[in-house]
PDB file of C-alpha atoms in Angstrom:
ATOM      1  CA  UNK A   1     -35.251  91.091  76.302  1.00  0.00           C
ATOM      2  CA  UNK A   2     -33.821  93.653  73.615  1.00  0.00           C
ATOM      3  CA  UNK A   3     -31.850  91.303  70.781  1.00  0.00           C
ATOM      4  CA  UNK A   4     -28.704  93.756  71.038  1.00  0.00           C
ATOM      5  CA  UNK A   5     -27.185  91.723  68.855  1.00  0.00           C
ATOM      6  CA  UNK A   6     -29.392  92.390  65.937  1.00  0.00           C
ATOM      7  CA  UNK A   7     -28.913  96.334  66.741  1.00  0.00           C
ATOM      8  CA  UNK A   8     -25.296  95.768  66.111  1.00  0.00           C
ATOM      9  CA  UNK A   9     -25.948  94.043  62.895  1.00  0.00           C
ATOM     10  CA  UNK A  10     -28.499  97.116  61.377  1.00  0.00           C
ATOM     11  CA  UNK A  11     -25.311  99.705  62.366  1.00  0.00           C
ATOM     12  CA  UNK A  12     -26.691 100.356  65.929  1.00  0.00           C
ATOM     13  CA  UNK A  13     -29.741 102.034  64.406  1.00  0.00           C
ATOM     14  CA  UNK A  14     -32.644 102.246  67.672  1.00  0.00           C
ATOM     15  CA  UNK A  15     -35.711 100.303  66.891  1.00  0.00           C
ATOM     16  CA  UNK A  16     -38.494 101.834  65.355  1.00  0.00           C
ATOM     17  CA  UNK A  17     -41.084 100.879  67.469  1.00  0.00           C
ATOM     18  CA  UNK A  18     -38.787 100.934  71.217  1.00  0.00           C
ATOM     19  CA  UNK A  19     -38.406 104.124  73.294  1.00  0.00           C
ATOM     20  CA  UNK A  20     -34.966 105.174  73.921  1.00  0.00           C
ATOM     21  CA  UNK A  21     -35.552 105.965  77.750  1.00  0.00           C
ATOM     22  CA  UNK A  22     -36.944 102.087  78.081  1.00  0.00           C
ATOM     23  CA  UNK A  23     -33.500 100.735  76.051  1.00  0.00           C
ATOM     24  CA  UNK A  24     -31.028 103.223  77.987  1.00  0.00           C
ATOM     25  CA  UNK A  25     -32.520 101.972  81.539  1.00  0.00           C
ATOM     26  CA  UNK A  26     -32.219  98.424  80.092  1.00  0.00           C
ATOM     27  CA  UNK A  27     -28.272  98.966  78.644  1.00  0.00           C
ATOM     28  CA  UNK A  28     -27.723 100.202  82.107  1.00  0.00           C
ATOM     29  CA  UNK A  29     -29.424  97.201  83.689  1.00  0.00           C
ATOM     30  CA  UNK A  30     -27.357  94.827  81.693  1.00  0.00           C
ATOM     31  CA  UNK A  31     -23.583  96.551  82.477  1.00  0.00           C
ATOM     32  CA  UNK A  32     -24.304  95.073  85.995  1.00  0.00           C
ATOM     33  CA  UNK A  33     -25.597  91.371  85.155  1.00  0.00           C
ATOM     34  CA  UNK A  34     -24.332  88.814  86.635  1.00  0.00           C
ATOM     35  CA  UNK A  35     -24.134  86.687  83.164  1.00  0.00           C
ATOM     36  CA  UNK A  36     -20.704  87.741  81.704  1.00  0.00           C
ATOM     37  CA  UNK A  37     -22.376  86.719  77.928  1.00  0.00           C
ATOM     38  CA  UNK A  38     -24.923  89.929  78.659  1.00  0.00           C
ATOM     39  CA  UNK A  39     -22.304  92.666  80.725  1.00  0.00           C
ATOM     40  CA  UNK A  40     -19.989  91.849  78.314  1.00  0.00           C
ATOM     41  CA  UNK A  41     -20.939  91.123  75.216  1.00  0.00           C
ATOM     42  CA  UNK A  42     -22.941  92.778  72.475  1.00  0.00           C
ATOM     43  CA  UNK A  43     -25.110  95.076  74.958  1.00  0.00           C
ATOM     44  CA  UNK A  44     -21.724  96.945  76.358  1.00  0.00           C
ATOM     45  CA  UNK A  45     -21.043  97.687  72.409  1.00  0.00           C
ATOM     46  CA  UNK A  46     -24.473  98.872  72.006  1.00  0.00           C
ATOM     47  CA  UNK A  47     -24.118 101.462  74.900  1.00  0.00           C
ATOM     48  CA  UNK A  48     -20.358 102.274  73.938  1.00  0.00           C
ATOM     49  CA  UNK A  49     -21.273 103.264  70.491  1.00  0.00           C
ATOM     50  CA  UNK A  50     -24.565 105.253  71.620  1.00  0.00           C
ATOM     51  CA  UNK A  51     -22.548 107.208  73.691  1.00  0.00           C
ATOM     52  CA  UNK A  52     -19.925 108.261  71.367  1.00  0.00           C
ATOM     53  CA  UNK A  53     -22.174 108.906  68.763  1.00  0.00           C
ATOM     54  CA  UNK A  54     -24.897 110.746  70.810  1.00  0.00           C
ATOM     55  CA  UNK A  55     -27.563 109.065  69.897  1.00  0.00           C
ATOM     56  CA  UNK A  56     -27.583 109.034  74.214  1.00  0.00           C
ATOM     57  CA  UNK A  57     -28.149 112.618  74.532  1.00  0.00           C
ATOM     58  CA  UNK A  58     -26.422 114.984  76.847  1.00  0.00           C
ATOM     59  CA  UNK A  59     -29.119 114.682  79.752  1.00  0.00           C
ATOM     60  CA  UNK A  60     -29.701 111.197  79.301  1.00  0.00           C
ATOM     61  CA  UNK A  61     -25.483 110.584  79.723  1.00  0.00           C
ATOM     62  CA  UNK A  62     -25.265 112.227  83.015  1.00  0.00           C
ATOM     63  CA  UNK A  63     -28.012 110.692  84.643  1.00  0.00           C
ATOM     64  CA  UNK A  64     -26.241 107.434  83.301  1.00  0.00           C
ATOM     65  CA  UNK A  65     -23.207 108.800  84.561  1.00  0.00           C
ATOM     66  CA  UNK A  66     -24.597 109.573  88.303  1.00  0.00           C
ATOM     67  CA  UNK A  67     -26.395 105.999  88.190  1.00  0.00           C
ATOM     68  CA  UNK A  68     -22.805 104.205  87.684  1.00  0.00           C
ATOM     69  CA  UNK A  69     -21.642 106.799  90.426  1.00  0.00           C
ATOM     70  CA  UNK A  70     -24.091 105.358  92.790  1.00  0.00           C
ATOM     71  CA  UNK A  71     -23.441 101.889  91.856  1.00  0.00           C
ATOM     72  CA  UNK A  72     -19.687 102.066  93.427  1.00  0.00           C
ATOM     73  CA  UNK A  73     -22.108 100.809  96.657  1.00  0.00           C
ATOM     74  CA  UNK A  74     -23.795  98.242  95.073  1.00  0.00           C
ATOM     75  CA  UNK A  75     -23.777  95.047  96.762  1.00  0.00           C
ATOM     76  CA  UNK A  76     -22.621  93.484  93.343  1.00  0.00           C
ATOM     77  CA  UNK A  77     -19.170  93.337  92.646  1.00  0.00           C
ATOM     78  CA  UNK A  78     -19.478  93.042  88.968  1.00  0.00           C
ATOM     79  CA  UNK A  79     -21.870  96.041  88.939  1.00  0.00           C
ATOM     80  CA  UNK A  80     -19.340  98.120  90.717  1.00  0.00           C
ATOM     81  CA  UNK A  81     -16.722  96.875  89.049  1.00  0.00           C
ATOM     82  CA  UNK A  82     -18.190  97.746  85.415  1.00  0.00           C
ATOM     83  CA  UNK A  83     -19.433 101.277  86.528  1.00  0.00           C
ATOM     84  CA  UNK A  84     -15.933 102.742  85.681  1.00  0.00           C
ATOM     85  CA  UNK A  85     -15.989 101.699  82.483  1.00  0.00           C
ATOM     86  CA  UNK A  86     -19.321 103.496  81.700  1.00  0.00           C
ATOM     87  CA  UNK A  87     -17.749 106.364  83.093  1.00  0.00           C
ATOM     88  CA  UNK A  88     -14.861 106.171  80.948  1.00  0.00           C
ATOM     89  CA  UNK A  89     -17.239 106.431  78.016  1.00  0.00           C
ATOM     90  CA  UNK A  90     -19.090 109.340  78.971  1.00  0.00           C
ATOM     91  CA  UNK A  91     -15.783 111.134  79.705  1.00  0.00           C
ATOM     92  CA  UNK A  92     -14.077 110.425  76.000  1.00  0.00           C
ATOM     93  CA  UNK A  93     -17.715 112.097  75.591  1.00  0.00           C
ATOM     94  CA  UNK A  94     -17.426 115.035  76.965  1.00  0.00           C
ATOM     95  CA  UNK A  95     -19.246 114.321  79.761  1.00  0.00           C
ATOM     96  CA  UNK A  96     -18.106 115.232  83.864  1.00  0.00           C
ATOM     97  CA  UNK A  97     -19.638 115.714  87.400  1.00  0.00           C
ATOM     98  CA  UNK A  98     -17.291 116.323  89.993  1.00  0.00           C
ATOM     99  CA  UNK A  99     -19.315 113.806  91.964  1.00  0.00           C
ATOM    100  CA  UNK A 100     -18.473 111.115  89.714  1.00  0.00           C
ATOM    101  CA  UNK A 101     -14.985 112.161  91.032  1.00  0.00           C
ATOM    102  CA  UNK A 102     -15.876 111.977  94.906  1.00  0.00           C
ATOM    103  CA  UNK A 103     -18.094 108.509  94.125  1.00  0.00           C
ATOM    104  CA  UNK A 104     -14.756 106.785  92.305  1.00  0.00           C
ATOM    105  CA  UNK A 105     -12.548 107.875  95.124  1.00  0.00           C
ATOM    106  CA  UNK A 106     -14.655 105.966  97.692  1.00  0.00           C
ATOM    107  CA  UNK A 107     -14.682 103.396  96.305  1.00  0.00           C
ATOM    108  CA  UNK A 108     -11.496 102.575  94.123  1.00  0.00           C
ATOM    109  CA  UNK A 109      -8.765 101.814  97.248  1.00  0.00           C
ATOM    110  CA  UNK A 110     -11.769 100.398  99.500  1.00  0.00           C
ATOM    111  CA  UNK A 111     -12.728  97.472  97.011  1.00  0.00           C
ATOM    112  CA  UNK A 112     -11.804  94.541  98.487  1.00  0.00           C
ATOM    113  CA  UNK A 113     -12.905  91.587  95.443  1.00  0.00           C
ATOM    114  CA  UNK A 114     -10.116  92.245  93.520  1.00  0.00           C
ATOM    115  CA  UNK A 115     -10.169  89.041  91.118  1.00  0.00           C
ATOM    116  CA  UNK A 116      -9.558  89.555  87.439  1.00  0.00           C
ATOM    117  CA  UNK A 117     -11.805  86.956  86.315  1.00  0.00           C
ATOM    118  CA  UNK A 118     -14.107  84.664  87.772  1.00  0.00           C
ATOM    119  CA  UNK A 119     -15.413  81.443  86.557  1.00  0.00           C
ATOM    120  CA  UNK A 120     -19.521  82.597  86.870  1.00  0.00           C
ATOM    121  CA  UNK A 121     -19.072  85.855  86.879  1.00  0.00           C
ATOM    122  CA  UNK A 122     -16.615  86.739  83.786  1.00  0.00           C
ATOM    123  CA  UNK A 123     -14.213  89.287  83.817  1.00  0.00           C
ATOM    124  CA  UNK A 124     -14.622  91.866  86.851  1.00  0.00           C
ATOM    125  CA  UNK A 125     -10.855  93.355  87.151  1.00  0.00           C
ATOM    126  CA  UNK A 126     -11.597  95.851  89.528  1.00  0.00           C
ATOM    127  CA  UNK A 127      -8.301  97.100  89.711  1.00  0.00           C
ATOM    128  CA  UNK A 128      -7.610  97.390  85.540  1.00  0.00           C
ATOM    129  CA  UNK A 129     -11.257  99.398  85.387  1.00  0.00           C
ATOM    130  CA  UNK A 130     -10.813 101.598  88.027  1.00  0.00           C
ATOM    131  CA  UNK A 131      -7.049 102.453  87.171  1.00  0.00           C
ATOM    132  CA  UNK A 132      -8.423 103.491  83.641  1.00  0.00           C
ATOM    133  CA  UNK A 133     -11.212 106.010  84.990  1.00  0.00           C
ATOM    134  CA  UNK A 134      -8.750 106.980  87.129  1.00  0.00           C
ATOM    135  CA  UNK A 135      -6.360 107.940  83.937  1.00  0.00           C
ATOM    136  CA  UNK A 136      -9.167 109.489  82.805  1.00  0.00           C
ATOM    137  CA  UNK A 137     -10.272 111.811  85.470  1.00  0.00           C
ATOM    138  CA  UNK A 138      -6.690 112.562  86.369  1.00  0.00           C
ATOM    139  CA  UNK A 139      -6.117 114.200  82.727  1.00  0.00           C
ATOM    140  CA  UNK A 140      -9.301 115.832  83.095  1.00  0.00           C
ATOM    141  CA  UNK A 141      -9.075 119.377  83.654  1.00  0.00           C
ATOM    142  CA  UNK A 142     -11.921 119.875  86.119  1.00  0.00           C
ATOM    143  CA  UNK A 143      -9.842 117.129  88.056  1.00  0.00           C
ATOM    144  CA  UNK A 144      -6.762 117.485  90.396  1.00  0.00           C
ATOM    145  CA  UNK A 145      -3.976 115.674  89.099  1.00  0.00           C
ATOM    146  CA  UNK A 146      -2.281 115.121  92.646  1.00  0.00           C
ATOM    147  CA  UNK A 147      -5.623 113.501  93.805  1.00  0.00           C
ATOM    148  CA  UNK A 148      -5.756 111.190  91.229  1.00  0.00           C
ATOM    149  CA  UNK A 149      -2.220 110.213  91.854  1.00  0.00           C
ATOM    150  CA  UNK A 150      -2.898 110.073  95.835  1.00  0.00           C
ATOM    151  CA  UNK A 151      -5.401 107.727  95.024  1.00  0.00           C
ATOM    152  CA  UNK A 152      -2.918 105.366  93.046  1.00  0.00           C
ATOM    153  CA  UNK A 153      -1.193 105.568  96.075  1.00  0.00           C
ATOM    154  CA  UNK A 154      -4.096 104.515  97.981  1.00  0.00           C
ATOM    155  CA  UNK A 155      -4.816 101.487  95.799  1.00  0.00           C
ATOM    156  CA  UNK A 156      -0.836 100.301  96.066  1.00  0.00           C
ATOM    157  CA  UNK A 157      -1.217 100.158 100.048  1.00  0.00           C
ATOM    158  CA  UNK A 158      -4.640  98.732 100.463  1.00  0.00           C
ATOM    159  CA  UNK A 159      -4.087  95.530 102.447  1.00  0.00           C
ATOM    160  CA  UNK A 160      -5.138  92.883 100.129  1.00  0.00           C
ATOM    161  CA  UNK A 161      -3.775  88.811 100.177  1.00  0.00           C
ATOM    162  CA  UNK A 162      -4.901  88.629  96.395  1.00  0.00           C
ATOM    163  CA  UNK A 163      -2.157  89.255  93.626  1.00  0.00           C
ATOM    164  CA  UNK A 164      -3.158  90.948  90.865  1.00  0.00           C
ATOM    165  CA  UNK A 165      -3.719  88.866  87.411  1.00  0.00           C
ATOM    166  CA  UNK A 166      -4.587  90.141  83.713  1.00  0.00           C
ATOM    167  CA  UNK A 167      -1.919  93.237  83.971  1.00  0.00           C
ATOM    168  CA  UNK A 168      -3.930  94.977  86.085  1.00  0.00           C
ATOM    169  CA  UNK A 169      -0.589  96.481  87.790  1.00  0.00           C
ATOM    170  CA  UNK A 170       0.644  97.512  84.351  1.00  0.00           C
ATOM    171  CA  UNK A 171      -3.017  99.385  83.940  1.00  0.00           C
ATOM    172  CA  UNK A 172      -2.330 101.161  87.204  1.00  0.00           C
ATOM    173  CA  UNK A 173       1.038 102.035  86.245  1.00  0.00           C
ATOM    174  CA  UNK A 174       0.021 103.325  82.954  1.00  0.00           C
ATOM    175  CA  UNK A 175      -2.976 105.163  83.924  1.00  0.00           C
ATOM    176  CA  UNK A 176      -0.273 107.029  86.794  1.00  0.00           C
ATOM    177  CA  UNK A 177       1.962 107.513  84.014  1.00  0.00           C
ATOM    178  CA  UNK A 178      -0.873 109.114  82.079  1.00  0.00           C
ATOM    179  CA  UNK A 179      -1.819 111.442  85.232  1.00  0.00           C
ATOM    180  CA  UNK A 180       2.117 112.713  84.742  1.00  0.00           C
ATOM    181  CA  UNK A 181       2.157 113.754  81.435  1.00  0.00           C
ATOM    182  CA  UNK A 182      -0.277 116.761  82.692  1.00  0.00           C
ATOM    183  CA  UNK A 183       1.796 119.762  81.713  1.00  0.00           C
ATOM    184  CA  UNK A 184       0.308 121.736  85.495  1.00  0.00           C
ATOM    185  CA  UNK A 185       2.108 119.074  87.469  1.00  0.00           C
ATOM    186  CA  UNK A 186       4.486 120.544  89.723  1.00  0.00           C
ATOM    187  CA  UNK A 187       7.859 118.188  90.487  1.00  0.00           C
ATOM    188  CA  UNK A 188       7.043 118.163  94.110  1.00  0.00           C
ATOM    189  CA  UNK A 189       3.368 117.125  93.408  1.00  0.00           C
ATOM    190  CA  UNK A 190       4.619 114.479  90.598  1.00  0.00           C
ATOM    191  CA  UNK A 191       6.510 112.387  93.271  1.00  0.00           C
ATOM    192  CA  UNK A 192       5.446 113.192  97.082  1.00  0.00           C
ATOM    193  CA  UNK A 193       2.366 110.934  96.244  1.00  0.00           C
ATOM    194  CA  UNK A 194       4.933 107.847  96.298  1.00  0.00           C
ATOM    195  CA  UNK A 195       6.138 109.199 100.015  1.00  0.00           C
ATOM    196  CA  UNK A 196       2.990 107.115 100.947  1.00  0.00           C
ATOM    197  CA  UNK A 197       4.121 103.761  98.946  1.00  0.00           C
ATOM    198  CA  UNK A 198       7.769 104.050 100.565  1.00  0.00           C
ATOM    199  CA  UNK A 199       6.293 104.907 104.545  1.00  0.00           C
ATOM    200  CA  UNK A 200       3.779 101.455 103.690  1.00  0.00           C
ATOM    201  CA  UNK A 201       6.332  99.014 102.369  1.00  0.00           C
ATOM    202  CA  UNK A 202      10.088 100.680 103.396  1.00  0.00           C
ATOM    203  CA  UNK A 203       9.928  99.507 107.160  1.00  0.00           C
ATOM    204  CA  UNK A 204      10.260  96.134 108.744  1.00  0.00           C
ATOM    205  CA  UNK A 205       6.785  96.002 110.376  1.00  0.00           C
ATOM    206  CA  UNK A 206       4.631  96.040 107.355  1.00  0.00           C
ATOM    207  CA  UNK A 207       2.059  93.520 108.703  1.00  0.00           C
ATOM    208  CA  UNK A 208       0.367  90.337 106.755  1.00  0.00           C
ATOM    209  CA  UNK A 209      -0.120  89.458 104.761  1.00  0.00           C
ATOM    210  CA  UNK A 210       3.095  90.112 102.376  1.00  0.00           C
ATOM    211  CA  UNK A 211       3.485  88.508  99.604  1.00  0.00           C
ATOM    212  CA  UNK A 212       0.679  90.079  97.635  1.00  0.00           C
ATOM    213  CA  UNK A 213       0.958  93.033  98.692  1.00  0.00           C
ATOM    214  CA  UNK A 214       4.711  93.554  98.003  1.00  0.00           C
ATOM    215  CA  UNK A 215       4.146  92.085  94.337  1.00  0.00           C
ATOM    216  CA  UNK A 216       1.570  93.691  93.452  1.00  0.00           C
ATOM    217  CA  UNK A 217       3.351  97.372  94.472  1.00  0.00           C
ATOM    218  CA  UNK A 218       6.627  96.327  93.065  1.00  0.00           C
ATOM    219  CA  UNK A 219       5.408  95.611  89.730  1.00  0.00           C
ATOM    220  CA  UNK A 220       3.328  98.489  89.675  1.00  0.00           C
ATOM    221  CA  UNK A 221       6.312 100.998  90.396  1.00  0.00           C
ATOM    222  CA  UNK A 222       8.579  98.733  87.756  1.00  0.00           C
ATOM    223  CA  UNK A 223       6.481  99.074  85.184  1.00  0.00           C
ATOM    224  CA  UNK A 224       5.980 102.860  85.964  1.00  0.00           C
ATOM    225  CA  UNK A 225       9.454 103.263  86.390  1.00  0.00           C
ATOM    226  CA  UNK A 226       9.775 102.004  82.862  1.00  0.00           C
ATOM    227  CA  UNK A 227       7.133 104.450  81.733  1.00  0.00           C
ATOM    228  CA  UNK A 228       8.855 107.170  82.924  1.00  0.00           C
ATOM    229  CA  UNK A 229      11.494 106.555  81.216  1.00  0.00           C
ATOM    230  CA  UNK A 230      10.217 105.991  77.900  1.00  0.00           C
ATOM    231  CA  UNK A 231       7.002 107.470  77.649  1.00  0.00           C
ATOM    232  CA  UNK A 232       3.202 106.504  77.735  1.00  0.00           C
ATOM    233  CA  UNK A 233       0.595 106.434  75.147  1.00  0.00           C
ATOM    234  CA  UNK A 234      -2.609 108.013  76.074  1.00  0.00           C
ATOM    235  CA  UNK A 235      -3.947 105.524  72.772  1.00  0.00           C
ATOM    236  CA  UNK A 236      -3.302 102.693  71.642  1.00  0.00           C
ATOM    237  CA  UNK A 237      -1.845 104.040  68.372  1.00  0.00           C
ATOM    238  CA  UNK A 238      -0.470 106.905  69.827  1.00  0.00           C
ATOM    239  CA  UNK A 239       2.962 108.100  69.959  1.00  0.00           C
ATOM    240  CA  UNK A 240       4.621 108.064  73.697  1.00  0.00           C
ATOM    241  CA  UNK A 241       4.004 111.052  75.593  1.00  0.00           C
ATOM    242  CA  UNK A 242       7.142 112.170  78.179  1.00  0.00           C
ATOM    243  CA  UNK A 243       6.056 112.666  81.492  1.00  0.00           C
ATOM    244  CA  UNK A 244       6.227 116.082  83.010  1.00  0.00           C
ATOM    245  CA  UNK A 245       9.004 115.186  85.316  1.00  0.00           C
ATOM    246  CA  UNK A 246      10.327 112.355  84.114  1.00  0.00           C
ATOM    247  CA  UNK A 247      13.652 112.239  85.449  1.00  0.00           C
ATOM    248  CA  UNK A 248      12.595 113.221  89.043  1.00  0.00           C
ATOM    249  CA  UNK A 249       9.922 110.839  88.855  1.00  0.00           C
ATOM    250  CA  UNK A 250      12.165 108.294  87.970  1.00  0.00           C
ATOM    251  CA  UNK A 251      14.490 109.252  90.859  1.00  0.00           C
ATOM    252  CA  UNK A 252      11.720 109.285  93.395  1.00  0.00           C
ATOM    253  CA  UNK A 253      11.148 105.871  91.779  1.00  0.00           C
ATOM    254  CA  UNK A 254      14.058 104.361  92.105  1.00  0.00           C
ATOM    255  CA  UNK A 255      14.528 106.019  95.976  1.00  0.00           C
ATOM    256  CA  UNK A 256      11.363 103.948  97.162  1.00  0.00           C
ATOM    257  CA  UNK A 257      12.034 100.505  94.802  1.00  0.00           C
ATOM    258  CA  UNK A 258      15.754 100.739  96.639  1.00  0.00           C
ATOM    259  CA  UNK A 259      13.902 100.989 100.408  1.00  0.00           C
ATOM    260  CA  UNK A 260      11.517  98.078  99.810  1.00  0.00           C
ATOM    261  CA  UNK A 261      13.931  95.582  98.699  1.00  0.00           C
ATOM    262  CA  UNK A 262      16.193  97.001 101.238  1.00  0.00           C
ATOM    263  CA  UNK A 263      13.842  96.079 103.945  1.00  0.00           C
TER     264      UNK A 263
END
């Protein structure tokens, strides 16, 4: 096995005597082990920095990127659950296939593990990974905006007993607050997506079970809510960006918060 850590240490310089076809099929290989110390550790640097220094050249990122697209059906959870954030990478790249798009959109509300950490298997966090890719496409400008936020949608109202843990409803709520800033956003198209979260959780016959399911919507839309009105930064150490329509989102916000504690 490739001592990644030693790559890190010589400033991610490939091996003189190893083929970078061989150690690209084996970064791949390790983003979907079931040790947390390999998928997470020094190997996921490795590829990250590869990537955004293309030394991973254009052809070789897109077949990465449609191998990650296929593994949304892996039998795996923590190799589905990482494929977004290879995906991520290659889009701060440069990188896009609208199937990548399609492949995420299958997947994202259907995933049913939704634990943020296991005690084997590390950190998975299906949700947080999967509402950053979905920030990402949805700013993208191959990508439609409105499907991005449909699929937000889609996540909220997925049945699911499991409450979400490790903000992963503040990482949906900022990657839908990212998806708003886009400047072609139409009002209408900014809040009908939430029509969906209101028609799930605003009547009296919203099935079981309830408790996670309610929390983990409510705190989504707070924390949006909160967004909206102040702003999200697409960085870390950026400033906040206003959402396109702010104010109606907020409205449309506070419309469907109002009918779910109403109910």
């Amino acid at each position: 096995m490739t001592d990644w850590n030693s790559i890190c240490a010589a400033d991610y310089a490939i091996p003189a005597d190893r083929d970078l076809e061989e150690l690209t099929g084996e970064l791949s290989r390790a983003l979907a082990d079931p040790d947390p110390e390999i998928r997470d550790g020094a190997a996921y640097t490795v590829l990250a920095t590869w990537i955004e220094r293309g030394v991973i050249d254009g052809p070789r990122r897109l077949a990465l990127g449609d191998e990650m697209a296929a593994r949304f059906g892996d039998p795996e959870v923590q190799a589905r659950t990482f494929a977004p954030l290879v995906l991520d990478m290659l889009l701060a790249k440069g990188d896009f296939r609208a199937g990548w798009v399609d492949a995420f959109a299958r997947w994202y509300p259907a995933e049913e593990d939704l634990r943020g950490h296991d005690p084997k298997l590390g950190w998975l966090h299906a949700v947080a990974h999967g509402a950053d890719l979905l920030g990402a496409f949805g700013r993208h400008a191959e990508v439609d905006p409105a499907r991005m936020l449909n699929l937000a949608a889609a996540r909220l109202t997925a049945p699911t007993d499991r409450v979400w843990d490790q903000l992963e409803d503040d990482r949906l709520a900022r990657a839908s607050a990212r998806v708003l800033t886009r400047t072609d956003l139409g009002e209408l198209e900014s809040t009908a997506w939430l029509d969906a979260v209101a028609d799930e959780f605003g009547s009296d016959d919203i099935g079981v079970p309830v408790a996670a399911h309610l929390s983990n919507c409510l705190r989504t839309l707070r924390m949006l809510y909160v967004l909206a009105d102040r702003g999200v930064r697409m960085d870390r150490d950026g400033e906040p960006q206003p959402l396109r329509h702010g104010e109606a989102v907020k409205a449309r916000l506070a419309e469907v918060l109002d009918r779910i504690v109403r109910r």
